[in-house]
XYZ file of C-alpha atoms in Angstrom:
558
model
C 34.336 -67.953 -48.333
C 37.424 -70.088 -48.780
C 39.134 -71.791 -45.897
C 42.545 -71.090 -47.348
C 42.027 -67.347 -47.137
C 43.842 -66.915 -43.822
C 47.605 -67.360 -43.993
C 49.574 -67.748 -40.775
C 52.906 -66.054 -41.498
C 54.408 -66.389 -37.992
C 53.846 -68.719 -35.116
C 55.604 -69.704 -31.935
C 53.929 -72.554 -30.142
C 55.204 -74.253 -27.007
C 53.854 -77.708 -26.286
C 54.100 -79.190 -22.819
C 53.789 -82.901 -22.316
C 53.211 -84.579 -18.986
C 53.872 -88.275 -18.545
C 51.654 -90.419 -16.371
C 52.165 -94.038 -15.408
C 48.927 -95.616 -14.343
C 47.677 -98.999 -15.542
C 44.310 -98.611 -17.201
C 42.272 -99.708 -20.142
C 41.061 -96.333 -21.328
C 38.135 -96.030 -23.664
C 37.708 -92.306 -23.159
C 37.866 -90.098 -26.229
C 38.760 -86.449 -26.652
C 35.967 -84.139 -27.797
C 37.713 -82.086 -30.447
C 34.732 -79.733 -30.711
C 35.996 -78.284 -27.430
C 39.614 -77.870 -28.484
C 41.001 -74.347 -28.156
C 39.428 -72.166 -30.828
C 39.156 -68.550 -31.898
C 35.801 -67.614 -33.443
C 35.960 -64.783 -35.975
C 32.911 -62.788 -37.074
C 33.210 -61.417 -40.587
C 30.997 -59.574 -42.974
C 30.281 -62.830 -44.814
C 30.225 -65.476 -42.064
C 32.096 -66.966 -39.148
C 35.426 -68.772 -39.017
C 36.678 -71.150 -36.353
C 40.473 -71.052 -36.013
C 42.678 -73.316 -33.912
C 44.361 -71.325 -31.145
C 47.381 -73.639 -31.340
C 48.435 -72.597 -34.845
C 45.826 -70.228 -36.299
C 44.686 -72.712 -38.930
C 41.088 -72.615 -40.097
C 39.073 -75.511 -38.639
C 35.884 -74.755 -40.537
C 33.666 -71.907 -41.690
C 30.005 -71.070 -41.140
C 28.704 -69.427 -44.281
C 24.932 -69.640 -43.803
C 24.882 -66.296 -42.019
C 26.094 -62.913 -43.233
C 27.063 -59.506 -41.905
C 27.869 -60.982 -38.479
C 28.356 -58.137 -36.017
C 28.618 -59.901 -32.664
C 29.575 -63.274 -31.127
C 29.142 -64.880 -27.704
C 30.010 -68.342 -26.387
C 27.987 -70.527 -24.039
C 30.857 -72.650 -22.779
C 28.723 -74.808 -20.490
C 26.509 -76.028 -23.330
C 28.943 -75.793 -26.231
C 27.007 -73.130 -28.128
C 27.996 -70.180 -30.302
C 25.564 -67.254 -30.539
C 25.801 -64.830 -33.470
C 23.952 -61.682 -34.462
C 23.860 -60.472 -38.057
C 21.400 -59.376 -40.709
C 18.664 -58.936 -38.075
C 19.042 -62.603 -37.107
C 20.059 -64.252 -33.851
C 21.557 -67.679 -34.556
C 22.840 -70.505 -32.372
C 25.421 -73.089 -33.453
C 26.987 -76.102 -31.808
C 30.753 -76.018 -31.416
C 30.982 -78.318 -34.461
C 29.364 -75.602 -36.574
C 25.922 -77.192 -36.976
C 22.960 -74.840 -36.734
C 20.917 -75.247 -33.536
C 18.385 -72.438 -33.851
C 17.636 -69.122 -35.511
C 15.451 -66.210 -34.498
C 14.562 -63.081 -36.460
C 15.007 -59.845 -34.512
C 14.787 -56.194 -35.365
C 17.818 -54.807 -37.129
C 20.348 -52.761 -35.208
C 20.188 -49.027 -35.958
C 22.759 -47.904 -38.474
C 24.096 -45.317 -36.051
C 24.510 -47.854 -33.224
C 28.075 -47.666 -31.830
C 28.264 -51.440 -31.666
C 26.221 -54.604 -31.249
C 27.022 -56.687 -28.175
C 26.198 -60.260 -27.138
C 26.882 -61.955 -23.805
C 25.706 -65.214 -22.230
C 24.469 -66.007 -18.713
C 26.234 -69.310 -17.991
C 23.787 -70.508 -15.339
C 20.859 -70.883 -17.741
C 22.385 -70.325 -21.190
C 20.284 -67.253 -21.918
C 21.785 -64.517 -24.072
C 21.749 -60.723 -23.784
C 21.726 -58.604 -26.942
C 22.480 -54.900 -26.898
C 21.886 -52.856 -30.054
C 21.186 -49.172 -30.340
C 19.281 -48.111 -27.219
C 17.618 -51.516 -26.906
C 18.603 -54.487 -24.735
C 16.930 -57.872 -25.288
C 17.130 -61.031 -23.182
C 16.607 -64.367 -24.965
C 16.137 -67.782 -23.383
C 18.477 -70.638 -24.255
C 15.953 -71.797 -26.871
C 16.019 -68.395 -28.591
C 12.663 -67.187 -27.317
C 12.496 -63.558 -26.188
C 12.147 -63.283 -22.396
C 12.218 -59.521 -21.909
C 13.366 -56.269 -23.485
C 13.759 -52.625 -22.565
C 15.348 -49.444 -23.826
C 17.811 -46.967 -22.368
C 17.700 -43.262 -23.070
C 21.048 -43.428 -24.881
C 22.799 -45.935 -27.108
C 24.226 -48.997 -25.368
C 28.025 -49.203 -25.305
C 28.454 -52.354 -23.242
C 26.811 -55.531 -21.900
C 28.664 -57.720 -19.406
C 27.512 -60.753 -17.405
C 29.141 -61.766 -14.113
C 29.322 -65.584 -14.381
C 29.447 -66.309 -10.653
C 26.271 -64.294 -9.911
C 24.660 -63.820 -13.350
C 24.461 -60.111 -12.576
C 24.127 -58.136 -15.823
C 25.890 -54.817 -16.328
C 24.824 -52.356 -19.019
C 26.419 -49.112 -20.089
C 25.468 -46.201 -22.281
C 27.637 -43.173 -23.039
C 27.311 -41.756 -19.512
C 26.023 -44.350 -17.062
C 26.465 -47.931 -15.900
C 23.466 -49.963 -14.717
C 22.754 -53.304 -13.093
C 19.833 -55.005 -14.833
C 17.233 -57.083 -13.008
C 14.479 -59.164 -14.558
C 11.101 -59.955 -12.986
C 7.921 -61.209 -14.659
C 9.375 -60.644 -18.131
C 10.226 -57.072 -17.219
C 13.680 -55.508 -17.228
C 14.603 -52.830 -14.733
C 17.838 -50.869 -14.511
C 19.528 -49.600 -11.372
C 22.136 -46.913 -12.049
C 25.345 -47.636 -10.121
C 27.900 -45.324 -11.724
C 27.924 -42.042 -13.637
C 30.959 -41.171 -15.722
C 32.453 -37.740 -16.315
C 33.645 -38.934 -19.720
C 32.116 -40.884 -22.580
C 31.985 -44.607 -21.831
C 33.487 -46.610 -24.692
C 33.319 -50.157 -23.313
C 32.879 -52.301 -20.204
C 34.189 -55.789 -19.445
C 33.596 -57.975 -16.384
C 36.702 -59.516 -14.816
C 35.951 -63.025 -13.507
C 39.261 -63.169 -11.650
C 38.824 -59.869 -9.766
C 35.003 -60.026 -9.803
C 34.810 -56.351 -10.735
C 33.960 -54.307 -13.807
C 36.561 -52.609 -16.015
C 35.373 -49.370 -17.628
C 37.050 -47.322 -20.318
C 36.047 -43.789 -21.252
C 37.462 -41.243 -23.666
C 39.663 -39.891 -20.872
C 40.425 -42.696 -18.407
C 40.497 -46.358 -17.481
C 38.929 -47.454 -14.203
C 37.491 -50.408 -12.319
C 34.372 -50.476 -10.134
C 32.608 -52.961 -7.880
C 28.906 -53.829 -7.950
C 28.140 -50.829 -5.737
C 29.720 -48.497 -8.265
C 32.692 -47.718 -6.012
C 35.817 -46.861 -8.004
C 38.823 -48.977 -6.985
C 41.274 -47.112 -9.177
C 41.337 -44.741 -12.135
C 44.212 -43.819 -14.430
C 44.538 -41.244 -17.162
C 44.592 -43.400 -20.284
C 42.821 -41.641 -23.113
C 40.944 -42.993 -26.109
C 40.982 -46.648 -25.090
C 38.413 -48.290 -27.340
C 38.744 -52.014 -26.574
C 39.499 -53.839 -23.306
C 39.869 -57.505 -22.393
C 40.633 -58.927 -18.914
C 43.340 -61.586 -19.034
C 41.612 -63.613 -16.270
C 44.795 -63.485 -14.192
C 44.260 -60.037 -12.652
C 45.459 -57.802 -15.492
C 43.779 -56.051 -18.423
C 44.613 -55.651 -22.096
C 43.606 -52.318 -23.640
C 43.998 -50.851 -27.116
C 43.868 -47.362 -28.539
C 44.100 -46.452 -32.186
C 47.859 -47.021 -32.196
C 48.965 -48.993 -29.153
C 48.217 -51.954 -26.958
C 48.640 -51.734 -23.181
C 48.740 -54.240 -20.358
C 47.525 -52.866 -17.027
C 47.818 -54.742 -13.730
C 45.151 -54.928 -11.033
C 46.475 -51.820 -9.288
C 46.317 -49.716 -12.450
C 50.042 -49.867 -13.198
C 50.825 -50.022 -16.920
C 53.091 -53.039 -17.242
C 54.005 -52.392 -20.856
C 52.982 -50.481 -23.952
C 53.673 -51.365 -27.572
C 52.486 -51.061 -31.144
C 49.614 -53.161 -32.428
C 51.456 -55.304 -35.032
C 48.411 -54.871 -37.293
C 48.673 -53.805 -40.940
C 47.549 -50.235 -41.530
C 45.573 -51.299 -44.552
C 43.129 -53.041 -42.230
C 42.275 -49.867 -40.371
C 41.650 -49.508 -36.647
C 41.293 -52.341 -34.173
C 37.847 -53.909 -34.448
C 37.987 -56.511 -31.655
C 40.229 -57.962 -28.970
C 39.858 -61.015 -26.733
C 42.107 -62.600 -24.120
C 42.774 -66.313 -23.720
C 41.511 -67.502 -20.322
C 44.023 -70.313 -20.213
C 47.254 -68.366 -20.609
C 46.355 -64.665 -20.539
C 47.583 -64.021 -24.098
C 45.806 -61.557 -26.380
C 44.179 -61.919 -29.787
C 43.339 -58.688 -31.611
C 42.054 -57.901 -35.056
C 41.372 -55.111 -37.497
C 39.385 -55.429 -40.686
C 42.061 -57.433 -42.523
C 44.211 -59.315 -40.008
C 44.506 -61.015 -36.625
C 47.551 -61.076 -34.366
C 48.248 -63.097 -31.255
C 50.427 -61.568 -28.537
C 52.078 -63.350 -25.626
C 51.735 -62.231 -22.031
C 54.733 -59.931 -22.424
C 53.537 -58.576 -25.758
C 55.670 -60.857 -27.938
C 54.188 -61.791 -31.310
C 52.990 -65.418 -31.394
C 50.835 -65.490 -34.542
C 50.267 -63.077 -37.412
C 47.312 -64.145 -39.510
C 46.806 -62.153 -42.694
C 43.494 -61.987 -44.529
C 43.865 -62.732 -48.220
C 40.757 -60.930 -49.452
C 40.665 -57.194 -49.842
C 37.598 -56.600 -47.683
C 36.989 -59.298 -45.138
C 35.428 -56.998 -42.566
C 36.408 -58.699 -39.299
C 33.857 -57.451 -36.752
C 34.223 -59.483 -33.561
C 36.243 -62.198 -31.824
C 35.377 -64.835 -29.253
C 37.680 -67.451 -27.806
C 37.118 -70.829 -26.229
C 39.690 -72.566 -24.105
C 38.795 -75.453 -21.848
C 39.777 -74.088 -18.441
C 37.024 -75.835 -16.472
C 38.117 -78.747 -14.333
C 36.268 -82.059 -14.542
C 34.219 -83.241 -11.584
C 34.860 -86.590 -9.910
C 33.123 -88.617 -7.207
C 33.876 -91.960 -5.567
C 30.661 -93.953 -5.717
C 31.804 -97.161 -4.000
C 32.929 -97.951 -1.377
C 30.591 -95.628 0.493
C 32.025 -92.905 2.654
C 32.430 -93.948 6.318
C 31.422 -97.471 5.306
C 32.762 -100.969 5.964
C 33.837 -103.555 3.422
C 34.544 -107.258 3.992
C 37.117 -107.747 1.244
C 40.760 -106.774 0.840
C 40.305 -106.466 -2.930
C 37.343 -104.142 -3.383
C 36.126 -102.772 -6.697
C 36.386 -98.987 -6.713
C 33.626 -97.344 -8.743
C 34.282 -93.762 -9.830
C 32.063 -91.331 -11.685
C 33.303 -88.226 -13.494
C 32.175 -85.662 -16.048
C 33.591 -82.745 -18.002
C 31.932 -79.937 -19.950
C 34.865 -79.451 -22.304
C 37.348 -81.706 -24.047
C 36.346 -84.715 -21.939
C 37.969 -86.728 -19.176
C 41.262 -88.424 -19.995
C 40.878 -91.879 -18.467
C 44.626 -92.481 -18.557
C 45.140 -89.611 -16.106
C 43.150 -91.243 -13.300
C 45.141 -91.627 -10.085
C 44.135 -93.374 -6.864
C 45.636 -92.824 -3.417
C 45.396 -94.941 -0.250
C 46.251 -93.167 2.992
C 47.930 -90.396 1.006
C 50.124 -92.675 -1.101
C 49.533 -93.209 -4.818
C 48.473 -96.794 -5.367
C 48.658 -98.882 -8.527
C 45.319 -100.185 -9.756
C 43.849 -101.709 -12.877
C 41.047 -99.557 -14.223
C 38.462 -99.950 -16.955
C 37.435 -96.435 -17.978
C 34.848 -94.889 -20.243
C 33.598 -91.341 -20.790
C 31.454 -91.405 -17.635
C 33.544 -93.255 -15.063
C 35.926 -96.020 -14.107
C 35.919 -99.376 -12.343
C 39.223 -100.115 -10.603
C 40.822 -102.876 -8.542
C 44.074 -102.556 -6.646
C 46.968 -104.782 -7.634
C 47.814 -105.396 -3.944
C 45.289 -106.358 -1.215
C 44.364 -103.649 1.253
C 45.381 -103.993 4.883
C 42.728 -104.471 7.546
C 41.420 -101.387 9.302
C 40.621 -97.740 8.636
C 41.598 -96.515 5.160
C 41.480 -93.163 3.324
C 40.843 -93.401 -0.439
C 41.338 -90.436 -2.771
C 41.060 -90.056 -6.536
C 41.897 -87.378 -9.087
C 41.601 -87.074 -12.854
C 42.380 -84.594 -15.637
C 40.584 -83.657 -18.818
C 42.295 -83.652 -22.192
C 43.089 -79.965 -21.769
C 45.118 -80.739 -18.647
C 42.654 -79.324 -16.094
C 42.750 -81.405 -12.915
C 39.705 -82.228 -10.863
C 39.634 -81.597 -7.152
C 40.886 -84.630 -5.283
C 37.828 -86.520 -4.025
C 38.296 -88.586 -0.888
C 36.337 -90.960 1.318
C 37.089 -93.102 4.358
C 36.154 -96.718 4.933
C 37.150 -99.691 7.075
C 38.400 -103.015 5.749
C 37.061 -105.801 8.000
C 37.227 -109.371 6.721
C 36.946 -111.110 10.139
C 33.591 -112.235 11.582
C 32.600 -111.003 15.044
C 32.965 -113.258 18.096
C 30.098 -114.049 20.503
C 30.937 -114.791 24.145
C 28.092 -116.226 26.236
C 28.058 -115.370 29.940
C 24.900 -117.293 30.813
C 23.506 -119.874 30.628
C 25.882 -122.688 29.820
C 25.122 -124.826 26.818
C 22.993 -127.952 27.508
C 21.478 -126.302 30.557
C 18.661 -127.787 32.668
C 16.312 -125.566 34.554
C 12.908 -125.584 36.160
C 12.447 -121.827 35.725
C 10.388 -120.914 32.615
C 12.059 -117.495 32.207
C 15.551 -117.612 30.790
C 17.969 -114.669 30.402
C 20.729 -115.087 27.840
C 23.623 -112.672 28.402
C 26.945 -112.116 26.709
C 29.107 -109.773 24.657
C 30.302 -109.326 21.062
C 33.854 -108.190 20.368
C 32.905 -105.441 17.853
C 29.921 -103.324 16.833
C 27.390 -105.615 15.200
C 23.752 -106.546 14.924
C 22.538 -109.583 16.862
C 19.573 -111.799 16.207
C 18.435 -114.616 18.490
C 16.106 -117.026 16.739
C 15.500 -114.311 14.148
C 14.598 -111.605 16.645
C 16.865 -108.579 16.919
C 18.494 -108.133 20.285
C 19.913 -104.650 20.930
C 23.495 -104.173 22.067
C 24.710 -101.891 24.805
C 27.508 -99.343 24.621
C 30.073 -102.085 25.172
C 28.377 -104.442 22.702
C 26.830 -106.433 25.560
C 23.404 -108.034 25.281
C 20.714 -109.418 27.544
C 17.870 -111.383 25.989
C 14.868 -112.705 27.932
C 13.025 -115.774 26.662
C 10.160 -117.868 27.940
C 11.060 -121.536 27.764
C 8.793 -124.352 26.729
C 8.754 -127.632 28.520
C 11.474 -129.883 27.233
C 14.305 -129.072 24.864
C 14.805 -125.413 23.820
C 17.298 -124.326 21.145
C 18.640 -120.867 20.288
C 20.536 -119.649 17.222
C 22.541 -116.476 17.825
C 23.779 -114.686 14.686
C 26.082 -111.665 14.999
C 26.687 -109.617 11.816
C 29.493 -107.043 11.799
C 29.323 -103.658 10.077
C 31.182 -105.075 7.076
C 28.635 -107.894 6.665
C 30.694 -110.709 8.162
C 28.551 -113.043 10.287
C 29.108 -115.706 12.921
C 26.641 -118.179 14.459
C 26.520 -119.655 17.973
C 24.089 -122.401 19.044
C 22.658 -122.731 22.534
C 20.299 -125.416 23.836
C 18.855 -126.478 27.148
C 15.911 -128.180 28.812
C 13.051 -126.847 30.868
C 11.748 -129.495 33.295
C 9.032 -128.322 35.679
C 7.448 -131.778 36.357
C 8.715 -133.565 39.500
C 10.151 -137.022 38.744
C 8.144 -140.083 39.844
C 9.310 -141.887 43.009
C 12.156 -144.290 42.633
C 11.145 -147.895 41.988
C 12.420 -149.555 45.146
C 12.238 -153.045 43.655
C 14.923 -151.996 41.161
C 17.234 -150.534 43.778
C 19.775 -152.553 45.712
C 22.054 -151.671 48.601
C 25.365 -153.482 49.047
C 27.311 -153.191 52.334
C 31.054 -153.581 52.525
C 32.091 -152.820 56.076
C 31.108 -149.246 56.720
C 30.774 -148.564 52.918
C 27.282 -148.795 51.370
C 26.736 -148.869 47.610
C 23.278 -147.959 46.279
C 22.579 -149.189 42.726
C 19.505 -148.495 40.620
C 18.728 -150.736 37.687
C 17.445 -149.389 34.392
C 14.058 -147.814 34.848
C 14.546 -147.314 38.557
C 14.371 -143.491 38.225
C 13.518 -140.897 35.616
C 16.187 -140.750 32.890
C 18.508 -137.783 33.365
C 17.089 -136.946 36.806
C 19.356 -135.805 39.588
C 19.180 -138.335 42.425
C 20.059 -137.361 45.996
C 20.854 -140.252 48.374
C 20.958 -139.407 52.117
C 22.296 -141.511 54.990
C 19.485 -141.287 57.492
C 21.854 -142.010 60.378
C 24.645 -139.570 59.600
C 22.748 -137.096 57.394
C 25.454 -137.365 54.757
C 24.171 -136.819 51.137
C 25.408 -137.448 47.651
C 23.806 -136.322 44.360
C 24.260 -138.123 41.057
C 22.680 -137.852 37.611
C 20.689 -140.770 36.268
C 21.695 -142.299 33.006
C 19.605 -142.086 29.870
C 18.026 -145.499 30.654
C 17.014 -144.458 34.145
C 19.757 -146.461 35.869
């Protein structure tokens, strides 16, 4: 097989560029294995063509007589069946695994492969037999229908598996390595093909006399008289492509034929052998034995790829376009959290199953407004800081990113509060430097914001208005208290409180050290140092008049 064998004689490609302005230091890299590609099964191997221009990217020539293809988009795997062999390849063409299976009967109408995206298992229909293989290629179950299989289709959102023979359509169920079939629809005509429509979440069916669509209960939603349709392909936008021996049709979701035209295929290549629609743009690729053409959504010719050899034997087509959006999450700050800095570091995680996340496309929003930030990005996430400090208070942070195919993630958002100010403690009682003769002390007060409070290392709960009441048993003499209030953002403030417990009565005053001086009707009582207990409160009473005065002794007892 020679890569130069395909010649693209016509192409019309429209490139759209979107400009983004967002400061970043991107180290993300595109995964070219997941670039748009058309896989072509031939009698002597498999080709991978670029959907952009039809050029050959590479060939797989270690397998022959390939009759069917299926793509596991989630895991980047290509499944092929040919020469009684089931093979698995990575999207770069390297062989992953190979399993020998029984050969398809020569009179089989077609061989069909389809993948269950949830677990990567593959369904193979050949002759009257259907086989279900695990992602590692091991056979999980198998069963046979009474007639030859004409279709296998997996519903990605539910992993329901549809099967058809010439007359009936079944839903397959698997239990304990056993396959069972529930008939859901019986056709008056001969069923040629079935295809599941991910957009409409229903099954398209073509027979020798009509085209119809059914739901999972087998109820017919519409049916039109369109005879001898052999190949169908949903465009993933609500319409269907269909081909007969001479024409190609586009049918909308209601069954209305939007347009009809010739196939653009050379007669020398015979009848249409395969068609597939591009999920990204709804265009159609179709092939006969010798050529492939690419039609736009209105049927216009985009590419015409001619096969140079006389007998290439194109059997099947499969297309990959990265239409899956990346996922993104904001890891820090935490949702509904508090931060004590105006310049936080924003940590973002993201992933993509296709071409990879484009770090340059990352956008951040504060309170709904796009905000400039400096970001260091890699293939798994980004670390960003805003160029301007955030204002105090409640903030809404959102982030969004695209992959290299232009698919945008959902906008992830969190809320948090910027609080750089420490809380304030207001003591109601007691006053600092208190004296008391009561051993039980109650410390009361309030904090100006939600916080945690410790008093001498012991947590004191706060009330609904951030008030507190803390009971302590004093020890004789000096008592000290350290009150630490820590706000929700981690800011802390400290208040000190001290006071003295004195439960011992002072000794009597030393009369020898006390003098009384009279000046008319004014008497002055003076105590020398050591005359009373230092710091004691002294009450002096006039025995004649009953008049009293209270003073505090000095530190030397004077």
